[in-house]
Amino acid sequence: MSGHGDGASGAVTVLVVDDQRLVRTGFRVILGSDPGIRVVGEAGDGRDAIELTRTLAPAVVLMDIRMPNMDGLASARVILGETNSRVLMLTTFDSDEYVYAALRAGASGFLLKDVPGEQLIAAVHSVAAGDALIDPSITRRLIERFAIAVRPRTEEPAQLATLTQREREVLRLVAEGLSNAEIADRLVVEESTAKSHVARILMKLALRDRVQAVVFSYECGFVVPGSA
């Protein structure tokens, strides 16, 4: 992981992207209340977001999905393809299809726009630290969508053969949306053990983070919706 965006202060640098100025101001005030976060810029559409990410190199881009000129999804694809910044998408309850596309593009997670301030702050820290973030209420609906959209393959992808039995077990729990702490509880192991299992799984499967692991698990049929 690169240490960009951490600056001398050690604060997580954030670019706030939303087409509504009041919303941007609200996010700036909430994030600014945490001494460990520094908002380095704001953008009102996807094009500006790309330009500012290139010049400011924020650790995290907090991005609304629906915007004029260039939406958050198209912008996220460019940012994730060109920079080391992580993208945390903001959504409303009616945007499931965008959320799925954002995760496939490599976003580190997504939150509902009306999330409480302390959860927003925790989410930014989590994503900056390399952890993915999925709002459980969205995850459940997303998984239901997978059931309709995905027809599991009859053969498992070759990469799965590289996983140990325990790693396969951990991957199933990741696909359920469980955190490292929850996985540790379920398997009765230390949290550090769960974390190293997840890290090895991501390395073996060449996946960016645990959100990608969830998408991979359902798309290849390793986990079937409703079976968890």
Short mmCIF file of C-alpha atoms in Angstrom, two decimals:
data_model
loop_
_atom_site.label_atom_id
_atom_site.label_comp_id
_atom_site.label_asym_id
_atom_site.label_seq_id
_atom_site.Cartn_x
_atom_site.Cartn_y
_atom_site.Cartn_z
CA MET A 1 0.00 0.00 0.00
CA SER A 2 1.32 3.43 -0.77
CA GLY A 3 1.45 6.01 1.95
CA HIS A 4 0.12 8.81 -0.25
CA GLY A 5 -2.44 11.14 1.21
CA ASP A 6 -1.15 10.60 4.72
CA GLY A 7 0.92 13.77 4.81
CA ALA A 8 3.01 14.88 7.72
CA SER A 9 -0.01 15.09 10.00
CA GLY A 10 -0.89 11.45 9.50
CA ALA A 11 -4.46 12.48 8.68
CA VAL A 12 -6.44 10.60 6.05
CA THR A 13 -6.93 12.94 3.08
CA VAL A 14 -10.38 12.96 1.50
CA LEU A 15 -11.91 14.42 -1.67
CA VAL A 16 -15.68 14.95 -1.35
CA VAL A 17 -17.64 14.55 -4.60
CA ASP A 18 -21.35 15.39 -4.83
CA ASP A 19 -23.33 17.61 -7.20
CA GLN A 20 -25.17 19.31 -4.32
CA ARG A 21 -23.13 21.97 -2.55
CA LEU A 22 -25.09 21.63 0.70
CA VAL A 23 -24.38 17.90 0.79
CA ARG A 24 -20.67 18.51 0.20
CA THR A 25 -20.62 21.09 2.98
CA GLY A 26 -22.35 18.65 5.32
CA PHE A 27 -19.82 15.92 4.60
CA ARG A 28 -16.94 18.37 4.98
CA VAL A 29 -18.21 19.48 8.42
CA ILE A 30 -18.75 15.89 9.60
CA LEU A 31 -15.35 14.67 8.37
CA GLY A 32 -13.62 17.83 9.59
CA SER A 33 -14.78 17.09 13.13
CA ASP A 34 -12.36 14.15 13.21
CA PRO A 35 -8.71 15.19 13.75
CA GLY A 36 -7.58 12.12 11.85
CA ILE A 37 -9.28 13.23 8.61
CA ARG A 38 -8.46 16.19 6.35
CA VAL A 39 -10.79 17.17 3.49
CA VAL A 40 -8.44 18.38 0.75
CA GLY A 41 -11.00 19.29 -1.89
CA GLU A 42 -14.54 19.15 -3.28
CA ALA A 43 -15.90 18.35 -6.72
CA GLY A 44 -19.39 18.78 -8.14
CA ASP A 45 -19.22 16.16 -10.90
CA GLY A 46 -17.24 13.17 -12.09
CA ARG A 47 -14.94 15.07 -14.45
CA ASP A 48 -13.80 17.48 -11.75
CA ALA A 49 -13.35 14.51 -9.42
CA ILE A 50 -10.88 12.90 -11.83
CA GLU A 51 -8.86 16.10 -12.26
CA LEU A 52 -8.72 16.80 -8.53
CA THR A 53 -7.79 13.19 -7.72
CA ARG A 54 -4.89 13.43 -10.16
CA THR A 55 -3.59 16.64 -8.60
CA LEU A 56 -4.41 16.10 -4.91
CA ALA A 57 -3.91 12.31 -4.66
CA PRO A 58 -6.39 11.90 -1.78
CA ALA A 59 -6.30 8.64 0.19
CA VAL A 60 -10.09 8.35 -0.16
CA VAL A 61 -12.55 9.75 -2.70
CA LEU A 62 -16.03 9.99 -1.18
CA MET A 63 -18.23 9.89 -4.27
CA ASP A 64 -21.92 10.19 -5.01
CA ILE A 65 -23.09 7.83 -7.74
CA ARG A 66 -25.63 10.05 -9.51
CA MET A 67 -24.21 13.30 -10.88
CA PRO A 68 -24.47 15.40 -14.05
CA ASN A 69 -21.78 15.58 -16.80
CA MET A 70 -20.11 12.37 -15.66
CA ASP A 71 -21.61 10.09 -13.04
CA GLY A 72 -19.76 8.64 -10.08
CA LEU A 73 -19.49 5.21 -11.64
CA ALA A 74 -17.72 6.38 -14.81
CA SER A 75 -15.51 8.65 -12.73
CA ALA A 76 -14.64 5.86 -10.29
CA ARG A 77 -13.54 3.60 -13.14
CA VAL A 78 -11.04 6.22 -14.33
CA ILE A 79 -9.80 7.04 -10.82
CA LEU A 80 -9.34 3.39 -9.88
CA GLY A 81 -7.60 2.67 -13.17
CA GLU A 82 -5.17 5.59 -12.99
CA THR A 83 -4.49 6.35 -9.32
CA ASN A 84 -3.91 4.75 -5.93
CA SER A 85 -6.86 6.54 -4.33
CA ARG A 86 -9.58 4.36 -2.88
CA VAL A 87 -13.21 5.12 -3.72
CA LEU A 88 -16.06 5.02 -1.22
CA MET A 89 -19.38 5.35 -3.02
CA LEU A 90 -22.46 7.06 -1.61
CA THR A 91 -25.85 5.81 -2.64
CA THR A 92 -29.56 5.93 -1.92
CA PHE A 93 -31.83 2.91 -1.49
CA ASP A 94 -32.94 2.92 -5.12
CA SER A 95 -29.48 2.58 -6.70
CA ASP A 96 -28.66 -1.11 -6.30
CA GLU A 97 -27.67 -1.63 -9.92
CA TYR A 98 -25.16 1.21 -9.70
CA VAL A 99 -23.74 -0.20 -6.50
CA TYR A 100 -23.07 -3.59 -8.08
CA ALA A 101 -21.37 -1.93 -11.06
CA ALA A 102 -19.27 0.25 -8.71
CA LEU A 103 -18.05 -2.79 -6.79
CA ARG A 104 -17.12 -4.55 -10.01
CA ALA A 105 -15.18 -1.45 -11.04
CA GLY A 106 -13.10 -1.73 -7.88
CA ALA A 107 -14.74 0.63 -5.39
CA SER A 108 -13.78 -0.19 -1.81
CA GLY A 109 -17.34 -0.04 -0.61
CA PHE A 110 -20.49 1.98 -0.34
CA LEU A 111 -22.63 3.72 2.22
CA LEU A 112 -26.14 5.09 2.28
CA LYS A 113 -26.12 8.90 2.03
CA ASP A 114 -28.10 9.33 5.26
CA VAL A 115 -25.54 7.38 7.32
CA PRO A 116 -24.85 8.81 10.82
CA GLY A 117 -21.75 11.01 11.04
CA GLU A 118 -19.73 8.65 13.23
CA GLN A 119 -20.32 5.81 10.76
CA LEU A 120 -19.15 7.99 7.88
CA ILE A 121 -15.96 8.84 9.79
CA ALA A 122 -15.37 5.18 10.67
CA ALA A 123 -15.97 4.20 7.04
CA VAL A 124 -13.37 6.65 5.71
CA HIS A 125 -10.76 5.36 8.19
CA SER A 126 -11.66 1.77 7.34
CA VAL A 127 -11.33 2.25 3.58
CA ALA A 128 -8.09 4.25 3.97
CA ALA A 129 -6.64 1.36 5.99
CA GLY A 130 -7.39 -1.02 3.12
CA ASP A 131 -10.55 -2.57 4.52
CA ALA A 132 -13.61 -2.76 2.36
CA LEU A 133 -16.89 -1.48 3.63
CA ILE A 134 -20.32 -2.80 2.81
CA ASP A 135 -23.43 -1.53 4.53
CA PRO A 136 -25.10 -4.80 5.70
CA SER A 137 -28.60 -3.66 4.70
CA ILE A 138 -27.41 -3.05 1.14
CA THR A 139 -25.39 -6.27 1.07
CA ARG A 140 -28.46 -8.39 1.72
CA ARG A 141 -30.40 -6.78 -1.12
CA LEU A 142 -27.37 -6.94 -3.38
CA ILE A 143 -27.02 -10.67 -2.74
CA GLU A 144 -30.68 -11.15 -3.62
CA ARG A 145 -29.97 -9.40 -6.92
CA PHE A 146 -27.05 -11.77 -7.51
CA ALA A 147 -29.51 -14.65 -7.25
CA ILE A 148 -31.37 -13.29 -10.26
CA ALA A 149 -28.41 -11.97 -12.24
CA VAL A 150 -25.88 -14.76 -11.85
CA ARG A 151 -26.10 -18.28 -13.20
CA PRO A 152 -23.36 -20.22 -11.41
CA ARG A 153 -20.82 -22.00 -13.57
CA THR A 154 -20.67 -25.77 -13.42
CA GLU A 155 -16.89 -25.69 -12.91
CA GLU A 156 -15.05 -23.71 -10.28
CA PRO A 157 -12.39 -21.26 -11.48
CA ALA A 158 -8.86 -22.68 -11.27
CA GLN A 159 -7.75 -20.09 -8.67
CA LEU A 160 -10.07 -21.66 -6.08
CA ALA A 161 -7.97 -24.82 -6.17
CA THR A 162 -5.12 -22.83 -4.59
CA LEU A 163 -7.14 -22.20 -1.42
CA THR A 164 -6.89 -24.45 1.62
CA GLN A 165 -10.07 -25.84 3.17
CA ARG A 166 -9.89 -23.21 5.93
CA GLU A 167 -9.36 -20.43 3.38
CA ARG A 168 -12.43 -21.60 1.46
CA GLU A 169 -14.38 -21.48 4.72
CA VAL A 170 -13.15 -17.93 5.38
CA LEU A 171 -14.00 -16.86 1.81
CA ARG A 172 -17.60 -18.00 2.34
CA LEU A 173 -17.82 -15.87 5.47
CA VAL A 174 -16.32 -12.88 3.65
CA ALA A 175 -18.99 -13.38 0.97
CA GLU A 176 -21.63 -13.18 3.71
CA GLY A 177 -20.29 -9.71 4.51
CA LEU A 178 -18.67 -10.66 7.83
CA SER A 179 -15.84 -8.52 9.23
CA ASN A 180 -12.54 -10.01 10.42
CA ALA A 181 -13.78 -9.80 14.03
CA GLU A 182 -17.00 -11.63 13.13
CA ILE A 183 -15.08 -14.28 11.17
CA ALA A 184 -12.78 -14.77 14.17
CA ASP A 185 -15.83 -15.24 16.44
CA ARG A 186 -17.44 -17.71 14.06
CA LEU A 187 -14.28 -19.81 13.68
CA VAL A 188 -13.13 -19.34 17.29
CA VAL A 189 -9.72 -17.94 16.30
CA GLU A 190 -7.83 -14.71 16.99
CA GLU A 191 -8.85 -11.70 14.88
CA SER A 192 -5.24 -11.47 13.62
CA THR A 193 -5.56 -15.05 12.34
CA ALA A 194 -8.76 -14.21 10.47
CA LYS A 195 -7.08 -11.12 9.01
CA SER A 196 -4.10 -13.11 7.73
CA HIS A 197 -6.44 -15.72 6.19
CA VAL A 198 -8.27 -12.95 4.32
CA ALA A 199 -4.98 -11.39 3.18
CA ARG A 200 -3.78 -14.75 1.82
CA ILE A 201 -7.08 -15.35 0.03
CA LEU A 202 -6.92 -11.94 -1.67
CA MET A 203 -3.31 -12.56 -2.70
CA LYS A 204 -4.01 -16.04 -4.10
CA LEU A 205 -7.09 -14.87 -6.01
CA ALA A 206 -5.40 -11.60 -7.12
CA LEU A 207 -8.25 -9.49 -5.72
CA ARG A 208 -7.98 -5.88 -4.57
CA ASP A 209 -10.00 -6.20 -1.37
CA ARG A 210 -12.80 -8.10 0.34
CA VAL A 211 -15.52 -6.36 -1.69
CA GLN A 212 -13.96 -7.88 -4.81
CA ALA A 213 -13.90 -11.23 -2.99
CA VAL A 214 -17.68 -10.99 -2.46
CA VAL A 215 -18.28 -10.22 -6.15
CA PHE A 216 -15.90 -13.01 -7.22
CA SER A 217 -17.55 -15.57 -4.93
CA TYR A 218 -21.02 -15.00 -6.34
CA GLU A 219 -20.03 -14.52 -9.96
CA CYS A 220 -18.11 -17.79 -10.16
CA GLY A 221 -20.79 -19.72 -8.28
CA PHE A 222 -18.55 -20.52 -5.28
CA VAL A 223 -21.30 -19.10 -3.10
CA VAL A 224 -24.93 -19.42 -4.15
CA PRO A 225 -27.34 -16.73 -2.88
CA GLY A 226 -29.56 -18.10 -0.18
CA SER A 227 -27.15 -20.89 0.74
CA ALA A 228 -25.26 -18.90 3.36
#
